[in-house]
mmCIF file of C-alpha atoms in Angstrom:
data_model
loop_
_atom_site.group_PDB
_atom_site.id
_atom_site.type_symbol
_atom_site.label_atom_id
_atom_site.label_comp_id
_atom_site.label_asym_id
_atom_site.label_seq_id
_atom_site.Cartn_x
_atom_site.Cartn_y
_atom_site.Cartn_z
ATOM 1 C CA MET L 22 89.812 96.531 83.815
ATOM 2 C CA PHE L 23 93.010 96.875 85.833
ATOM 3 C CA ILE L 24 94.628 93.637 87.055
ATOM 4 C CA SER L 25 96.659 94.078 90.235
ATOM 5 C CA TYR L 26 98.863 91.182 91.341
ATOM 6 C CA ALA L 27 102.228 90.263 92.802
ATOM 7 C CA ARG L 28 104.886 88.956 90.424
ATOM 8 C CA PRO L 29 104.747 85.396 91.916
ATOM 9 C CA ASP L 30 101.070 85.334 90.827
ATOM 10 C CA ALA L 31 101.829 86.283 87.210
ATOM 11 C CA ALA L 32 100.591 82.962 85.792
ATOM 12 C CA THR L 33 97.194 83.462 87.445
ATOM 13 C CA ALA L 34 97.060 87.081 86.272
ATOM 14 C CA GLU L 35 97.795 85.894 82.743
ATOM 15 C CA LEU L 36 94.892 83.419 82.891
ATOM 16 C CA VAL L 37 92.526 86.093 84.224
ATOM 17 C CA GLU L 38 93.646 88.468 81.482
ATOM 18 C CA ALA L 39 93.081 85.826 78.785
ATOM 19 C CA TYR L 40 89.611 85.024 80.114
ATOM 20 C CA LEU L 41 88.557 88.671 80.316
ATOM 21 C CA THR L 42 90.004 89.510 76.909
ATOM 22 C CA ALA L 43 88.163 86.555 75.357
ATOM 23 C CA ALA L 44 84.962 87.916 76.918
ATOM 24 C CA GLY L 45 85.564 91.254 75.202
ATOM 25 C CA VAL L 46 86.819 93.172 78.241
ATOM 26 C CA ARG L 47 89.637 95.683 77.720
ATOM 27 C CA VAL L 48 92.358 94.807 80.233
ATOM 28 C CA PHE L 49 95.383 96.636 81.584
ATOM 29 C CA ARG L 50 98.225 94.638 83.094
ATOM 30 C CA ASP L 51 101.641 96.064 83.891
ATOM 31 C CA VAL L 52 103.387 93.935 81.267
ATOM 32 C CA SER L 53 101.999 96.311 78.640
ATOM 33 C CA ILE L 54 104.097 99.222 79.970
ATOM 34 C CA PRO L 55 107.018 99.944 77.621
ATOM 35 C CA SER L 56 110.402 99.786 79.345
ATOM 36 C CA SER L 57 111.088 103.392 78.311
ATOM 37 C CA GLU L 58 108.011 104.678 80.169
ATOM 38 C CA ASN L 59 107.911 105.770 83.823
ATOM 39 C CA TRP L 60 106.344 102.739 85.537
ATOM 40 C CA ASP L 61 104.717 104.605 88.445
ATOM 41 C CA MET L 62 103.158 107.218 86.185
ATOM 42 C CA ALA L 63 101.888 104.561 83.752
ATOM 43 C CA ILE L 64 100.272 102.640 86.632
ATOM 44 C CA GLU L 65 98.624 105.785 87.991
ATOM 45 C CA LYS L 66 97.334 106.734 84.544
ATOM 46 C CA ALA L 67 95.915 103.248 83.989
ATOM 47 C CA LEU L 68 94.264 103.234 87.415
ATOM 48 C CA GLY L 69 92.655 106.579 86.633
ATOM 49 C CA ALA L 70 91.360 105.303 83.305
ATOM 50 C CA CYS L 71 89.860 102.055 84.629
ATOM 51 C CA ASP L 72 86.528 101.845 86.379
ATOM 52 C CA ARG L 73 87.039 98.280 87.612
ATOM 53 C CA MET L 74 89.867 96.323 89.165
ATOM 54 C CA VAL L 75 90.682 92.658 89.575
ATOM 55 C CA LEU L 76 92.721 92.366 92.748
ATOM 56 C CA LEU L 77 94.518 89.030 93.042
ATOM 57 C CA LEU L 78 95.051 88.496 96.735
ATOM 58 C CA SER L 79 97.526 85.894 97.848
ATOM 59 C CA ALA L 80 100.186 85.337 100.456
ATOM 60 C CA ALA L 81 102.613 86.930 97.984
ATOM 61 C CA SER L 82 100.554 90.048 97.333
ATOM 62 C CA MET L 83 99.530 91.537 100.674
ATOM 63 C CA PRO L 84 100.757 92.900 102.948
ATOM 64 C CA TYR L 85 104.257 92.222 101.642
ATOM 65 C CA ARG L 86 103.989 93.829 98.192
ATOM 66 C CA LYS L 87 103.728 97.578 98.559
ATOM 67 C CA GLU L 88 102.852 97.971 94.872
ATOM 68 C CA VAL L 89 99.695 95.848 95.138
ATOM 69 C CA TYR L 90 98.598 97.676 98.274
ATOM 70 C CA ARG L 91 99.222 101.087 96.672
ATOM 71 C CA GLU L 92 97.267 100.127 93.536
ATOM 72 C CA TRP L 93 94.341 98.912 95.611
ATOM 73 C CA PHE L 94 94.430 101.980 97.858
ATOM 74 C CA TYR L 95 94.633 104.396 94.905
ATOM 75 C CA PHE L 96 91.771 102.659 93.127
ATOM 76 C CA ASP L 97 89.651 102.567 96.280
ATOM 77 C CA GLN L 98 89.992 106.323 96.733
#
């Protein structure tokens, strides 16, 4: 499960991740990307590997955060 969110919503994303993990769901969130790895490529790889997405929509996430929009658009394709 891929969690897409804007940085101001990180606390909510953390709660969602904890809930899903406790329920036995494997979760990807961008904080697991090592700093030495190419961020864009790691995101694209994770999106390709996930068959579900949690999209946290808020005033901070769309339309102002291009990253959230791109993740949603990529996943939707």
